[in-house]
């Protein structure tokens, strides 16, 4: 089974900061990597699919890159509404898997 | 618009069974793969099961294999998760979500809470 390793598990940042979250797959998943944002008490929301494609309605400050086993999610200029937990997820092969999440907190 | 609404959660004793439902609307239900994803209190997301669009091929996380069964009723546009031999570690919010092979989980329900406790 493919394992997803996400880092860091948490980070503190200020409004306006550039934030980068990393996700590594235990084997190559091509570009079958998706990123989700989750706020407390809410269902996850799709941000990025196929490693670098921005989901409709998602602000352009969010971007994704990578292929194979190494991927990143970047928030170009952190906004107050971006404080949340972020998850990567592979859709390359079943069983699908999520990373353990990165909690972005206010510094 | 696509809508997914879960139901059936509640408090159940260890070893007992529960069936979750997910009512789908706004899209051709039989044309898409459907998934269950869960989240234990204060923990991350865990993929649980999938039934692919043709309705025949299913897959499960190792943690639920042999205990949980995913199914669907295309005449009622409803997805199910039959959960047997429940354990305390199955306590979680259960979400249904739509995604085909290789695609992201684009649409999610609001979730239903299952609590396994004596």
GROMACS .gro file of C-alpha atoms in nm:
model
  225
    1UNK     CA    1   0.000   0.000   0.000
    2UNK     CA    2   0.116   0.355  -0.073
    3UNK     CA    3   0.200   0.564   0.235
    4UNK     CA    4   0.179   0.944   0.238
    5UNK     CA    5   0.413   1.141   0.464
    6UNK     CA    6   0.327   1.504   0.522
    7UNK     CA    7   0.542   1.768   0.691
    8UNK     CA    8   0.541   1.964   0.905
    9UNK     CA    9   0.258   1.838   1.125
   10UNK     CA   10   0.193   2.194   1.235
   11UNK     CA   11   0.327   2.540   1.176
   12UNK     CA   12   0.273   2.891   1.306
   13UNK     CA   13   0.266   3.175   1.059
   14UNK     CA   14   0.154   3.535   1.027
   15UNK     CA   15  -0.088   3.693   0.784
   16UNK     CA   16   0.103   3.768   0.465
   17UNK     CA   17   0.360   3.492   0.513
   18UNK     CA   18   0.445   3.244   0.241
   19UNK     CA   19   0.377   2.890   0.361
   20UNK     CA   20   0.495   2.562   0.211
   21UNK     CA   21   0.374   2.214   0.306
   22UNK     CA   22   0.544   1.900   0.179
   23UNK     CA   23   0.399   1.559   0.099
   24UNK     CA   24   0.597   1.251   0.004
   25UNK     CA   25   0.463   0.924  -0.136
   26UNK     CA   26   0.627   0.590  -0.054
   27UNK     CA   27   0.636   0.510  -0.427
   28UNK     CA   28   0.573   0.701  -0.746
   29UNK     CA   29   0.217   0.821  -0.790
   30UNK     CA   30   0.281   1.027  -1.105
   31UNK     CA   31   0.068   1.340  -1.051
   32UNK     CA   32  -0.225   1.170  -0.877
   33UNK     CA   33  -0.193   1.394  -0.575
   34UNK     CA   34  -0.465   1.613  -0.429
   35UNK     CA   35  -0.472   1.873  -0.152
   36UNK     CA   36  -0.762   1.950   0.081
   37UNK     CA   37  -0.832   2.218   0.339
   38UNK     CA   38  -1.038   2.140   0.646
   39UNK     CA   39  -1.173   2.378   0.907
   40UNK     CA   40  -1.307   2.260   1.245
   41UNK     CA   41  -1.645   2.091   1.225
   42UNK     CA   42  -1.652   2.105   0.846
   43UNK     CA   43  -1.600   1.857   0.566
   44UNK     CA   44  -1.271   1.879   0.374
   45UNK     CA   45  -1.262   2.108   0.073
   46UNK     CA   46  -1.068   2.026  -0.243
   47UNK     CA   47  -0.802   2.288  -0.322
   48UNK     CA   48  -0.562   2.133  -0.572
   49UNK     CA   49  -0.599   1.823  -0.789
   50UNK     CA   50  -0.356   1.640  -1.017
   51UNK     CA   51  -0.069   1.794  -0.818
   52UNK     CA   52  -0.094   2.143  -0.964
   53UNK     CA   53  -0.444   2.214  -1.094
   54UNK     CA   54  -0.641   2.471  -0.897
   55UNK     CA   55  -0.997   2.371  -0.816
   56UNK     CA   56  -1.258   2.618  -0.935
   57UNK     CA   57  -1.327   2.900  -0.690
   58UNK     CA   58  -1.003   2.848  -0.497
   59UNK     CA   59  -0.791   3.165  -0.463
   60UNK     CA   60  -0.481   3.185  -0.679
   61UNK     CA   61  -0.256   3.227  -0.375
   62UNK     CA   62  -0.282   2.848  -0.343
   63UNK     CA   63  -0.053   2.648  -0.571
   64UNK     CA   64   0.074   2.294  -0.596
   65UNK     CA   65   0.374   2.134  -0.757
   66UNK     CA   66   0.559   1.806  -0.785
   67UNK     CA   67   0.537   1.466  -0.943
   68UNK     CA   68   0.648   1.115  -0.868
   69UNK     CA   69   0.703   1.104  -0.494
   70UNK     CA   70   0.761   1.465  -0.385
   71UNK     CA   71   0.489   1.730  -0.377
   72UNK     CA   72   0.436   2.073  -0.225
   73UNK     CA   73   0.143   2.298  -0.145
   74UNK     CA   74   0.227   2.668  -0.127
   75UNK     CA   75   0.013   2.949   0.007
   76UNK     CA   76   0.161   3.261  -0.148
   77UNK     CA   77   0.037   3.515   0.107
   78UNK     CA   78  -0.142   3.371   0.407
   79UNK     CA   79  -0.485   3.520   0.475
   80UNK     CA   80  -0.690   3.497   0.798
   81UNK     CA   81  -0.930   3.249   0.639
   82UNK     CA   82  -0.643   3.013   0.552
   83UNK     CA   83  -0.583   2.905   0.910
   84UNK     CA   84  -0.693   2.543   0.889
   85UNK     CA   85  -0.561   2.188   0.853
   86UNK     CA   86  -0.432   2.074   0.514
   87UNK     CA   87  -0.417   1.715   0.388
   88UNK     CA   88  -0.255   1.555   0.087
   89UNK     CA   89  -0.414   1.244  -0.067
   90UNK     CA   90  -0.312   1.002  -0.342
   91UNK     CA   91  -0.564   0.879  -0.597
   92UNK     CA   92  -0.315   0.672  -0.794
   93UNK     CA   93  -0.394   0.331  -0.651
   94UNK     CA   94  -0.632   0.168  -0.410
   95UNK     CA   95  -0.631   0.176  -0.112
   96UNK     CA   96  -0.630   0.553  -0.132
   97UNK     CA   97  -0.439   0.729   0.143
   98UNK     CA   98  -0.417   1.067   0.312
   99UNK     CA   99  -0.125   1.233   0.476
  100UNK     CA  100  -0.159   1.294   0.849
  101UNK     CA  101  -0.229   1.663   0.800
  102UNK     CA  102  -0.062   1.998   0.862
  103UNK     CA  103  -0.227   2.240   1.100
  104UNK     CA  104  -0.160   2.602   1.009
  105UNK     CA  105  -0.196   2.824   1.314
  106UNK     CA  106  -0.173   3.195   1.378
  107UNK     CA  107   0.160   3.319   1.510
  108UNK     CA  108  -2.598   2.105  -0.773
  109UNK     CA  109  -2.430   1.799  -0.628
  110UNK     CA  110  -2.550   1.714  -0.282
  111UNK     CA  111  -2.449   1.428  -0.050
  112UNK     CA  112  -2.632   1.378   0.278
  113UNK     CA  113  -2.523   1.113   0.528
  114UNK     CA  114  -2.745   0.959   0.794
  115UNK     CA  115  -2.755   0.663   1.028
  116UNK     CA  116  -2.490   0.757   1.279
  117UNK     CA  117  -2.537   0.721   1.653
  118UNK     CA  118  -2.414   0.547   1.965
  119UNK     CA  119  -2.363   0.171   1.942
  120UNK     CA  120  -2.209  -0.086   2.172
  121UNK     CA  121  -1.887  -0.266   2.080
  122UNK     CA  122  -1.950  -0.576   1.871
  123UNK     CA  123  -2.281  -0.448   1.737
  124UNK     CA  124  -2.371  -0.332   1.385
  125UNK     CA  125  -2.477  -0.007   1.222
  126UNK     CA  126  -2.565   0.093   0.866
  127UNK     CA  127  -2.485   0.435   0.731
  128UNK     CA  128  -2.661   0.588   0.431
  129UNK     CA  129  -2.561   0.864   0.192
  130UNK     CA  130  -2.833   1.017  -0.024
  131UNK     CA  131  -2.699   1.161  -0.348
  132UNK     CA  132  -2.857   1.415  -0.579
  133UNK     CA  133  -2.763   1.652  -0.858
  134UNK     CA  134  -2.563   1.407  -1.069
  135UNK     CA  135  -2.585   1.068  -1.237
  136UNK     CA  136  -2.522   0.849  -0.932
  137UNK     CA  137  -2.450   0.530  -1.125
  138UNK     CA  138  -2.177   0.700  -1.328
  139UNK     CA  139  -1.939   0.777  -1.044
  140UNK     CA  140  -1.730   0.602  -0.786
  141UNK     CA  141  -1.838   0.665  -0.430
  142UNK     CA  142  -1.623   0.657  -0.117
  143UNK     CA  143  -1.645   0.656   0.260
  144UNK     CA  144  -1.384   0.853   0.455
  145UNK     CA  145  -1.375   0.880   0.834
  146UNK     CA  146  -1.219   1.105   1.093
  147UNK     CA  147  -1.176   1.002   1.455
  148UNK     CA  148  -1.216   1.283   1.710
  149UNK     CA  149  -0.916   1.516   1.691
  150UNK     CA  150  -0.745   1.297   1.430
  151UNK     CA  151  -0.678   1.305   1.059
  152UNK     CA  152  -0.870   1.172   0.761
  153UNK     CA  153  -0.877   0.799   0.694
  154UNK     CA  154  -1.001   0.654   0.366
  155UNK     CA  155  -1.238   0.363   0.440
  156UNK     CA  156  -1.396   0.215   0.128
  157UNK     CA  157  -1.490   0.266  -0.235
  158UNK     CA  158  -1.745   0.125  -0.478
  159UNK     CA  159  -1.649   0.205  -0.833
  160UNK     CA  160  -1.899   0.330  -1.088
  161UNK     CA  161  -1.980  -0.010  -1.236
  162UNK     CA  162  -2.091  -0.121  -0.891
  163UNK     CA  163  -1.897  -0.447  -0.895
  164UNK     CA  164  -1.546  -0.357  -0.787
  165UNK     CA  165  -1.508  -0.253  -0.426
  166UNK     CA  166  -1.209  -0.197  -0.202
  167UNK     CA  167  -1.151  -0.140   0.168
  168UNK     CA  168  -0.893  -0.013   0.410
  169UNK     CA  169  -0.719  -0.296   0.597
  170UNK     CA  170  -0.861  -0.159   0.924
  171UNK     CA  171  -1.219  -0.240   0.817
  172UNK     CA  172  -1.176  -0.525   0.570
  173UNK     CA  173  -1.399  -0.819   0.659
  174UNK     CA  174  -1.614  -0.608   0.893
  175UNK     CA  175  -1.750  -0.328   0.671
  176UNK     CA  176  -1.938  -0.362   0.342
  177UNK     CA  177  -1.998  -0.082   0.095
  178UNK     CA  178  -2.297  -0.102  -0.139
  179UNK     CA  179  -2.534   0.117  -0.329
  180UNK     CA  180  -2.894   0.131  -0.455
  181UNK     CA  181  -2.892   0.313  -0.788
  182UNK     CA  182  -3.274   0.321  -0.797
  183UNK     CA  183  -3.267   0.532  -0.480
  184UNK     CA  184  -2.937   0.715  -0.549
  185UNK     CA  185  -2.815   0.599  -0.212
  186UNK     CA  186  -2.478   0.472  -0.090
  187UNK     CA  187  -2.450   0.248   0.215
  188UNK     CA  188  -2.186   0.136   0.462
  189UNK     CA  189  -2.276  -0.171   0.663
  190UNK     CA  190  -2.053  -0.178   0.971
  191UNK     CA  191  -2.035  -0.501   1.170
  192UNK     CA  192  -1.832  -0.604   1.475
  193UNK     CA  193  -1.780  -0.242   1.567
  194UNK     CA  194  -1.488  -0.144   1.786
  195UNK     CA  195  -1.411   0.163   1.995
  196UNK     CA  196  -1.153   0.266   1.735
  197UNK     CA  197  -1.429   0.291   1.473
  198UNK     CA  198  -1.561   0.597   1.655
  199UNK     CA  199  -1.546   0.878   1.401
  200UNK     CA  200  -1.732   1.116   1.176
  201UNK     CA  201  -1.804   0.927   0.854
  202UNK     CA  202  -1.816   1.120   0.528
  203UNK     CA  203  -1.932   1.000   0.189
  204UNK     CA  204  -1.759   1.153  -0.111
  205UNK     CA  205  -1.763   1.126  -0.489
  206UNK     CA  206  -1.459   1.043  -0.701
  207UNK     CA  207  -1.373   0.829  -0.999
  208UNK     CA  208  -1.051   0.632  -1.043
  209UNK     CA  209  -0.759   0.871  -1.044
  210UNK     CA  210  -0.977   1.170  -0.961
  211UNK     CA  211  -0.997   1.379  -0.645
  212UNK     CA  212  -1.272   1.364  -0.384
  213UNK     CA  213  -1.446   1.668  -0.522
  214UNK     CA  214  -1.778   1.650  -0.338
  215UNK     CA  215  -1.829   1.558   0.027
  216UNK     CA  216  -2.126   1.519   0.256
  217UNK     CA  217  -2.149   1.693   0.593
  218UNK     CA  218  -2.067   1.374   0.783
  219UNK     CA  219  -2.242   1.156   1.039
  220UNK     CA  220  -2.096   1.072   1.381
  221UNK     CA  221  -2.061   0.711   1.492
  222UNK     CA  222  -1.973   0.650   1.856
  223UNK     CA  223  -1.884   0.298   1.967
  224UNK     CA  224  -1.911   0.278   2.342
  225UNK     CA  225  -2.056   0.057   2.610
   0.00000   0.00000   0.00000
